[in-house]
Amino acid sequence: MRFSAFVSVLRSVGPVVIGISLGFTLSLLSVNWTDEACYLDGKEGEGVTVGQDGLLKGARKPNSISTGNDVESDEDFEPRIVPYKQVQQSAPKKVFRAKYISTELGTRERLFVGVLTSKNTLNTLGVAVNRTISHHLDSVIFFTGMHNRKVPHGMFVVSHGDERLIWNMYQNIKHILDHYINEFDWFYFVQDDAYTEADRIKTLVDHLSMDRELYMGKPEEFIGGEMEGKYCYGGYGYILSRTLLLRLQPYLENCRNDILSARPDEWLGRCIIDYTHTNCVNEFQGLQYHHYELGKNSDPSKEESEQFMKALTVHPVADPEQMYRLHRYFTEIELQKTYDEIAKLQAEIKNVSVVAFDGNRSSQWPVGINPPFEPQSRFEVLKWEYFTEEEIYSCIDGSPKCELQGIDRMDVADVIDVALLELNKKYKPVLHLKKQQLINGYRRFDPVRGMEYTLDLQLEVVNQKGHSRSITKRVHLVRPLSRTEIIPMPYVTEATRIHVIIPLTLQERSSVDHFLGVYASNAFETSENAILTFLFIYDPVEAQQVNQNDIFASVKAQINTYERKYPAVKIPWISVKTETPSQIKFMDIISKKHPVDSLFFLANIKTHINSEFLNRCRMNSINNWQVFFPVHFQDFNPDVAYHNQPHPATVDLVKDAGHFDRRSFEEACFYNSDYMATRTQMVADVQENEEILDTLDIFDMFLTYSALHVFRAVEPALHQPYSYQACNPRLSEDIYHRCVQSNLEGLGSCSQLAMLLFEQEQGNST
C-alpha cells in the first residue's frame, strides 16, 4: 500500500520537479564564467587587451549584443567627402609566351647522356653505342675533339676542334652549362668503350632526388693518394646532378687554369671536390651504382656472377661486336623479367577473379587483355579474313583472292611459328608436335584488343616412344596492341612561304580562268604567304611557233590582269619544252630556280586551293623528315550523280557527291632540299636507264629513293571538280593503272551506276 501511494504521488509531482531542475540547468549553462572588464572613471582595468580594430576584447553579458557604438567616442561623426579621380588606363603590356608549355611551367627532362668519343672510334664504337642506347634514351650527344668530314647518320656530334683531353672535358661541361642545364635534371657521362644498360640508368635517376648535389659512379683514389676524397672513374660512367653543376659553374674557369691532371675524369673530380666539397659515391638513398669489369676476350653469355647481372655499365668493351653481344644478353635478361612479371600478374588476376561476381568468367582470355569488342548493331560486326599459307581472300583492290605477300606473309608465318612453340611448351616432354600444313586461317583486327587469329593446323604428333600420328588442332592467338607512344616530331610553324607550282598543258587552258578566280579570293585577297608559279608545257612543234602563235598567250594576259588588280602580287611563269611530260623533269627545272629551303606545293590546275589547306601543307611537310601527299576530294560525274536532276551550284562533302581519290598522287608538299637529296640518290639508276625519269612520278621517287616519312592522308580542304584524266601510257604500268582506276572510280558511286544500268536495261527491254 505504501509503495503504491508513493508511486501515485511521484506521478503527480515528478513533472514539476523535472521542469524545475531543467530550468536551473539551462540557467547555469547560459552564465558567462569569464570576469567582465570593469572601468572606473573611463580608466582601463588590468589584464584587458585591445584588438587590432580598437575594440576591447573583454567578455560581454549573457544574451547581450555587442555594437560598435559601445566603444566609440562621444564626439559626433563628421563624414568626409573623397573626390573621385578617374583612373588612367595604361596601354596593356604585351605578354610574351614561351614556345613550349614545358618552358613556361619550368618542367625539365629527366636524363641527358653525353658519350665521350674520339675521331678514331666515332665510326666504330661510337656507332655501336648509338645503336644500343639511342632508342631507349631521349637525348644522346657525342662529344669529341675532332671528327671526320662525314658524321654517321642519326648521331648528334659536338666537336671542340682540339684533341687535348682536359680541354675537351672543360668544353663538355661548359657546353652543357650553356645549352642544356635548364632542360635536364641529371647528366650522365660515359666513354664509348663502355656498355650502358639504358633502362637501368633511367630507373636509377627516376628514384633520385633532383635537388641533391650528387656525384655518383665508381669511386677511385687520386693518383699518389695525396689529395683527400675520391673521384668517379670515367670508364664506368658517372652521374652529375643539375644542382651540382650549377654550383660548380662559377668556378669552372678556375679549374681550367689551376688544376693540372693527366686524366679528364680525375681533373673533373678534383674540380668538384675543391669547389663543392662533394665526393664520388656509389650508393645514395639506398640505390647502388652497379658496374662490372669485363675480362679480355670474355663471352657475355658465359658470365654468371651476380655483379654482372646487376650491372648498369660494363667496361672495357673491345670492339662493336662485343658491344652488340652485351646488348643482346642484357636485352634477353630484361625480356625474361618482363615475361615473369606478366605471368605473375596473370596469376594474380586469376586468383582475384574467383571472388568476382561472374567468377572465373570475369577473367577474359588472354588474361590481362581487354575483352573483345561487342557490336551494338549488325553494321559494327568485325569482319574475319580467311587466308592460307599462300593466298588471302580479302584484297585491297576488291579482288576475291590474291597472293599472300610482303608483311602479310611474314605475319602469317610468325603466327604459325608461335602457335607451334606454345603447343610444344604445353605438351613437352610427353608429346612433340610438327606442322604439316595450315588447313584454315582466320584473322580480324579488334580495335579494343588487337589482331585475333584462329588457325586450323594439321600436325604430326610424336610421343616418347617414337610413335606418330596426324591430328588436326584448332588454336586461338591474339597479337595485343602495345602501349601507345608519342613520337617526337621536329618543330614547324605556319609562317613558312609556300611556292605553289601549277603545270599547264594546251588541253588545260580552259580551266585557268576558274582557277585564278578561286585562288585570288582565297590567297591574293587574304595576303596569304604563298607564291603562285605557272609551268607552261610546250611540245617541240608548239615551242617552234611560240613567237608567231603562242598557245599560252591568253593565259599570260590573264596573269598580267591579276597582277594589275593586285599590285603586291607577282605571278612568275616558266616555259618548258618536252615530248613526254614528267613530274621529275619539271621539278628538276623548278628546283634549280629556287633556294634550298623552299617549300613546294605541286598541284593541278583543277585543284581548289585555300588557306586552310596551305596551313596543313606547312605543318605536315617537315624538312629532312617528312613529305606530304594529300588525298583530294573528287566530285563524281554530275551526269551520273545528278541524273535527271539539276546540278547544284556547290558540292558538299557527302558520299553521293564525290569521293577521296586514293588513286591520285598529283598533289604533293615537300621541301626543295629533300627533293634534291632524293634526286641525288637516283643518279646511278638514271645513268643505267634514262627512261626512269619518264616512268616514275614524285611519289614513287620519294618512296623508293628516300628515307623520309611519306605522309598520306585525306584532305577535306582540297577539292577538285570532276574531270577526265588523259593517262600517259609511257608511264610505268602501276602509275598508268592507277590513272585508269581513278577515271573509273570518279564516274559515280556503285549505287548510282547500278541505277543507270537498271534504267538502261529497262529501256532496252521495252
mmCIF file of N, CA, C and O in Angstrom, residues 316-372:
data_model
loop_
_atom_site.group_PDB
_atom_site.id
_atom_site.type_symbol
_atom_site.label_atom_id
_atom_site.label_comp_id
_atom_site.label_asym_id
_atom_site.label_seq_id
_atom_site.Cartn_x
_atom_site.Cartn_y
_atom_site.Cartn_z
ATOM 1 N N PRO A 316 85.987 -2.830 -69.804
ATOM 2 C CA PRO A 316 86.045 -2.183 -71.127
ATOM 3 C C PRO A 316 85.471 -3.080 -72.214
ATOM 4 O O PRO A 316 85.500 -4.313 -72.109
ATOM 5 N N VAL A 317 84.939 -2.450 -73.273
ATOM 6 C CA VAL A 317 84.415 -3.165 -74.437
ATOM 7 C C VAL A 317 85.430 -3.010 -75.559
ATOM 8 O O VAL A 317 85.801 -1.889 -75.923
ATOM 9 N N ALA A 318 85.871 -4.130 -76.114
ATOM 10 C CA ALA A 318 86.989 -4.106 -77.057
ATOM 11 C C ALA A 318 86.575 -3.657 -78.450
ATOM 12 O O ALA A 318 87.309 -2.919 -79.114
ATOM 13 N N ASP A 319 85.403 -4.099 -78.916
ATOM 14 C CA ASP A 319 85.017 -3.811 -80.299
ATOM 15 C C ASP A 319 83.498 -3.760 -80.397
ATOM 16 O O ASP A 319 82.775 -4.160 -79.467
ATOM 17 N N PRO A 320 82.959 -3.278 -81.531
ATOM 18 C CA PRO A 320 81.495 -3.186 -81.692
ATOM 19 C C PRO A 320 80.789 -4.526 -81.569
ATOM 20 O O PRO A 320 79.672 -4.596 -81.040
ATOM 21 N N GLU A 321 81.422 -5.607 -82.049
ATOM 22 C CA GLU A 321 80.778 -6.914 -81.974
ATOM 23 C C GLU A 321 80.517 -7.313 -80.525
ATOM 24 O O GLU A 321 79.450 -7.827 -80.181
ATOM 25 N N GLN A 322 81.490 -7.054 -79.658
ATOM 26 C CA GLN A 322 81.301 -7.364 -78.239
ATOM 27 C C GLN A 322 80.216 -6.469 -77.627
ATOM 28 O O GLN A 322 79.450 -6.917 -76.765
ATOM 29 N N MET A 323 80.119 -5.224 -78.098
ATOM 30 C CA MET A 323 79.071 -4.319 -77.629
ATOM 31 C C MET A 323 77.693 -4.872 -77.981
ATOM 32 O O MET A 323 76.772 -4.863 -77.152
ATOM 33 N N TYR A 324 77.535 -5.358 -79.189
ATOM 34 C CA TYR A 324 76.245 -5.901 -79.618
ATOM 35 C C TYR A 324 75.913 -7.189 -78.869
ATOM 36 O O TYR A 324 74.732 -7.455 -78.571
ATOM 37 N N ARG A 325 76.924 -8.023 -78.589
ATOM 38 C CA ARG A 325 76.670 -9.241 -77.823
ATOM 39 C C ARG A 325 76.206 -8.901 -76.402
ATOM 40 O O ARG A 325 75.305 -9.557 -75.864
ATOM 41 N N LEU A 326 76.834 -7.906 -75.800
ATOM 42 C CA LEU A 326 76.390 -7.467 -74.472
ATOM 43 C C LEU A 326 74.957 -6.947 -74.512
ATOM 44 O O LEU A 326 74.145 -7.248 -73.630
ATOM 45 N N HIS A 327 74.660 -6.181 -75.548
ATOM 46 C CA HIS A 327 73.309 -5.618 -75.656
ATOM 47 C C HIS A 327 72.271 -6.733 -75.802
ATOM 48 O O HIS A 327 71.197 -6.681 -75.180
ATOM 49 N N ARG A 328 72.584 -7.723 -76.608
ATOM 50 C CA ARG A 328 71.657 -8.839 -76.777
ATOM 51 C C ARG A 328 71.471 -9.597 -75.464
ATOM 52 O O ARG A 328 70.332 -9.961 -75.103
ATOM 53 N N TYR A 329 72.553 -9.809 -74.740
ATOM 54 C CA TYR A 329 72.466 -10.569 -73.496
ATOM 55 C C TYR A 329 71.596 -9.839 -72.465
ATOM 56 O O TYR A 329 70.697 -10.441 -71.865
ATOM 57 N N PHE A 330 71.860 -8.552 -72.269
ATOM 58 C CA PHE A 330 71.080 -7.801 -71.276
ATOM 59 C C PHE A 330 69.633 -7.611 -71.732
ATOM 60 O O PHE A 330 68.719 -7.554 -70.899
ATOM 61 N N THR A 331 69.404 -7.496 -73.041
ATOM 62 C CA THR A 331 68.037 -7.384 -73.534
ATOM 63 C C THR A 331 67.255 -8.655 -73.260
ATOM 64 O O THR A 331 66.070 -8.608 -72.886
ATOM 65 N N GLU A 332 67.904 -9.818 -73.427
ATOM 66 C CA GLU A 332 67.239 -11.086 -73.128
ATOM 67 C C GLU A 332 66.913 -11.197 -71.645
ATOM 68 O O GLU A 332 65.857 -11.727 -71.270
ATOM 69 N N ILE A 333 67.799 -10.686 -70.803
ATOM 70 C CA ILE A 333 67.525 -10.702 -69.356
ATOM 71 C C ILE A 333 66.294 -9.864 -69.037
ATOM 72 O O ILE A 333 65.390 -10.284 -68.298
ATOM 73 N N GLU A 334 66.247 -8.644 -69.579
ATOM 74 C CA GLU A 334 65.109 -7.761 -69.316
ATOM 75 C C GLU A 334 63.829 -8.330 -69.907
ATOM 76 O O GLU A 334 62.748 -8.188 -69.314
ATOM 77 N N LEU A 335 63.934 -8.972 -71.079
ATOM 78 C CA LEU A 335 62.748 -9.569 -71.689
ATOM 79 C C LEU A 335 62.204 -10.708 -70.831
ATOM 80 O O LEU A 335 60.979 -10.833 -70.650
ATOM 81 N N GLN A 336 63.090 -11.524 -70.282
ATOM 82 C CA GLN A 336 62.654 -12.620 -69.423
ATOM 83 C C GLN A 336 62.013 -12.085 -68.146
ATOM 84 O O GLN A 336 61.013 -12.640 -67.659
ATOM 85 N N LYS A 337 62.568 -10.991 -67.596
ATOM 86 C CA LYS A 337 61.944 -10.368 -66.423
ATOM 87 C C LYS A 337 60.533 -9.893 -66.749
ATOM 88 O O LYS A 337 59.609 -10.028 -65.932
ATOM 89 N N THR A 338 60.360 -9.349 -67.947
ATOM 90 C CA THR A 338 59.038 -8.877 -68.359
ATOM 91 C C THR A 338 58.059 -10.035 -68.464
ATOM 92 O O THR A 338 56.907 -9.946 -68.009
ATOM 93 N N TYR A 339 58.510 -11.149 -69.063
ATOM 94 C CA TYR A 339 57.638 -12.322 -69.156
ATOM 95 C C TYR A 339 57.265 -12.842 -67.771
ATOM 96 O O TYR A 339 56.112 -13.247 -67.535
ATOM 97 N N ASP A 340 58.219 -12.855 -66.848
ATOM 98 C CA ASP A 340 57.937 -13.320 -65.491
ATOM 99 C C ASP A 340 56.916 -12.415 -64.797
ATOM 100 O O ASP A 340 56.016 -12.893 -64.096
ATOM 101 N N GLU A 341 57.060 -11.107 -64.997
ATOM 102 C CA GLU A 341 56.102 -10.176 -64.401
ATOM 103 C C GLU A 341 54.710 -10.363 -64.989
ATOM 104 O O GLU A 341 53.701 -10.281 -64.277
ATOM 105 N N ILE A 342 54.645 -10.622 -66.310
ATOM 106 C CA ILE A 342 53.345 -10.854 -66.946
ATOM 107 C C ILE A 342 52.696 -12.110 -66.374
ATOM 108 O O ILE A 342 51.493 -12.126 -66.062
ATOM 109 N N ALA A 343 53.484 -13.176 -66.242
ATOM 110 C CA ALA A 343 52.947 -14.420 -65.686
ATOM 111 C C ALA A 343 52.457 -14.221 -64.250
ATOM 112 O O ALA A 343 51.411 -14.759 -63.856
ATOM 113 N N LYS A 344 53.204 -13.445 -63.474
ATOM 114 C CA LYS A 344 52.797 -13.179 -62.093
ATOM 115 C C LYS A 344 51.491 -12.393 -62.040
ATOM 116 O O LYS A 344 50.587 -12.697 -61.247
ATOM 117 N N LEU A 345 51.380 -11.382 -62.893
ATOM 118 C CA LEU A 345 50.151 -10.588 -62.922
ATOM 119 C C LEU A 345 48.964 -11.423 -63.387
ATOM 120 O O LEU A 345 47.847 -11.283 -62.862
ATOM 121 N N GLN A 346 49.175 -12.303 -64.370
ATOM 122 C CA GLN A 346 48.085 -13.162 -64.828
ATOM 123 C C GLN A 346 47.613 -14.098 -63.727
ATOM 124 O O GLN A 346 46.405 -14.329 -63.568
ATOM 125 N N ALA A 347 48.568 -14.623 -62.953
ATOM 126 C CA ALA A 347 48.184 -15.494 -61.839
ATOM 127 C C ALA A 347 47.383 -14.721 -60.789
ATOM 128 O O ALA A 347 46.388 -15.231 -60.243
ATOM 129 N N GLU A 348 47.778 -13.490 -60.512
ATOM 130 C CA GLU A 348 47.039 -12.667 -59.547
ATOM 131 C C GLU A 348 45.634 -12.364 -60.044
ATOM 132 O O GLU A 348 44.671 -12.368 -59.272
ATOM 133 N N ILE A 349 45.512 -12.091 -61.345
ATOM 134 C CA ILE A 349 44.186 -11.805 -61.898
ATOM 135 C C ILE A 349 43.282 -13.024 -61.780
ATOM 136 O O ILE A 349 42.098 -12.917 -61.434
ATOM 137 N N LYS A 350 43.824 -14.213 -62.051
ATOM 138 C CA LYS A 350 43.031 -15.436 -61.910
ATOM 139 C C LYS A 350 42.591 -15.650 -60.472
ATOM 140 O O LYS A 350 41.446 -16.042 -60.206
ATOM 141 N N ASN A 351 43.480 -15.386 -59.517
ATOM 142 C CA ASN A 351 43.128 -15.574 -58.102
ATOM 143 C C ASN A 351 42.040 -14.596 -57.670
ATOM 144 O O ASN A 351 41.108 -14.962 -56.940
ATOM 145 N N VAL A 352 42.142 -13.361 -58.127
ATOM 146 C CA VAL A 352 41.155 -12.353 -57.740
ATOM 147 C C VAL A 352 39.815 -12.607 -58.415
ATOM 148 O O VAL A 352 38.745 -12.366 -57.838
ATOM 149 N N SER A 353 39.845 -13.126 -59.654
ATOM 150 C CA SER A 353 38.597 -13.330 -60.393
ATOM 151 C C SER A 353 37.714 -14.401 -59.758
ATOM 152 O O SER A 353 36.515 -14.455 -60.040
ATOM 153 N N VAL A 354 38.288 -15.247 -58.919
ATOM 154 C CA VAL A 354 37.492 -16.291 -58.265
ATOM 155 C C VAL A 354 36.415 -15.676 -57.384
ATOM 156 O O VAL A 354 35.290 -16.189 -57.294
ATOM 157 N N VAL A 355 36.727 -14.565 -56.731
ATOM 158 C CA VAL A 355 35.764 -13.924 -55.821
ATOM 159 C C VAL A 355 34.964 -12.830 -56.517
ATOM 160 O O VAL A 355 34.218 -12.109 -55.880
ATOM 161 N N ALA A 356 35.107 -12.702 -57.838
ATOM 162 C CA ALA A 356 34.343 -11.708 -58.579
ATOM 163 C C ALA A 356 32.900 -12.163 -58.740
ATOM 164 O O ALA A 356 32.550 -13.328 -58.492
ATOM 165 N N PHE A 357 32.026 -11.262 -59.193
ATOM 166 C CA PHE A 357 30.594 -11.572 -59.312
ATOM 167 C C PHE A 357 30.360 -12.681 -60.333
ATOM 168 O O PHE A 357 29.557 -13.589 -60.113
ATOM 169 N N ASP A 358 31.073 -12.624 -61.455
ATOM 170 C CA ASP A 358 30.906 -13.633 -62.500
ATOM 171 C C ASP A 358 31.827 -14.829 -62.328
ATOM 172 O O ASP A 358 31.874 -15.708 -63.204
ATOM 173 N N GLY A 359 32.620 -14.840 -61.261
ATOM 174 C CA GLY A 359 33.539 -15.947 -61.056
ATOM 175 C C GLY A 359 34.682 -15.900 -62.051
ATOM 176 O O GLY A 359 35.131 -14.834 -62.460
ATOM 177 N N ASN A 360 35.154 -17.067 -62.447
ATOM 178 C CA ASN A 360 36.288 -17.140 -63.374
ATOM 179 C C ASN A 360 35.965 -16.583 -64.748
ATOM 180 O O ASN A 360 36.856 -16.292 -65.540
ATOM 181 N N ARG A 361 34.672 -16.442 -65.057
ATOM 182 C CA ARG A 361 34.314 -15.891 -66.365
ATOM 183 C C ARG A 361 34.716 -14.425 -66.511
ATOM 184 O O ARG A 361 34.807 -13.904 -67.611
ATOM 185 N N SER A 362 34.947 -13.734 -65.378
ATOM 186 C CA SER A 362 35.321 -12.319 -65.448
ATOM 187 C C SER A 362 36.745 -12.126 -65.941
ATOM 188 O O SER A 362 37.115 -11.032 -66.340
ATOM 189 N N SER A 363 37.573 -13.184 -65.900
ATOM 190 C CA SER A 363 38.939 -13.068 -66.413
ATOM 191 C C SER A 363 38.950 -13.562 -67.858
ATOM 192 O O SER A 363 38.930 -14.756 -68.128
ATOM 193 N N GLN A 364 38.919 -12.627 -68.790
ATOM 194 C CA GLN A 364 38.858 -12.959 -70.204
ATOM 195 C C GLN A 364 40.189 -13.549 -70.672
ATOM 196 O O GLN A 364 41.240 -13.267 -70.116
ATOM 197 N N TRP A 365 40.109 -14.368 -71.741
ATOM 198 C CA TRP A 365 41.331 -14.892 -72.352
ATOM 199 C C TRP A 365 41.749 -13.947 -73.456
ATOM 200 O O TRP A 365 40.919 -13.464 -74.218
ATOM 201 N N PRO A 366 43.055 -13.667 -73.599
ATOM 202 C CA PRO A 366 44.143 -13.939 -72.652
ATOM 203 C C PRO A 366 44.021 -13.070 -71.395
ATOM 204 O O PRO A 366 43.509 -11.947 -71.463
ATOM 205 N N VAL A 367 44.505 -13.581 -70.301
ATOM 206 C CA VAL A 367 44.377 -12.875 -69.031
ATOM 207 C C VAL A 367 45.145 -11.565 -69.089
ATOM 208 O O VAL A 367 46.306 -11.524 -69.503
ATOM 209 N N GLY A 368 44.494 -10.493 -68.692
ATOM 210 C CA GLY A 368 45.128 -9.183 -68.684
ATOM 211 C C GLY A 368 44.901 -8.374 -69.943
ATOM 212 O O GLY A 368 45.276 -7.210 -70.003
ATOM 213 N N ILE A 369 44.274 -8.982 -70.970
ATOM 214 C CA ILE A 369 43.977 -8.281 -72.216
ATOM 215 C C ILE A 369 42.508 -7.853 -72.198
ATOM 216 O O ILE A 369 41.648 -8.554 -71.643
ATOM 217 N N ASN A 370 42.207 -6.733 -72.809
ATOM 218 C CA ASN A 370 40.832 -6.241 -72.839
ATOM 219 C C ASN A 370 39.899 -7.273 -73.464
ATOM 220 O O ASN A 370 40.289 -8.002 -74.377
ATOM 221 N N PRO A 371 38.651 -7.342 -73.012
ATOM 222 C CA PRO A 371 37.687 -8.268 -73.632
ATOM 223 C C PRO A 371 37.388 -7.842 -75.070
ATOM 224 O O PRO A 371 37.611 -6.698 -75.449
ATOM 225 N N PRO A 372 36.873 -8.773 -75.883
ATOM 226 C CA PRO A 372 36.622 -8.436 -77.288
ATOM 227 C C PRO A 372 35.578 -7.336 -77.447
ATOM 228 O O PRO A 372 34.746 -7.093 -76.569
#
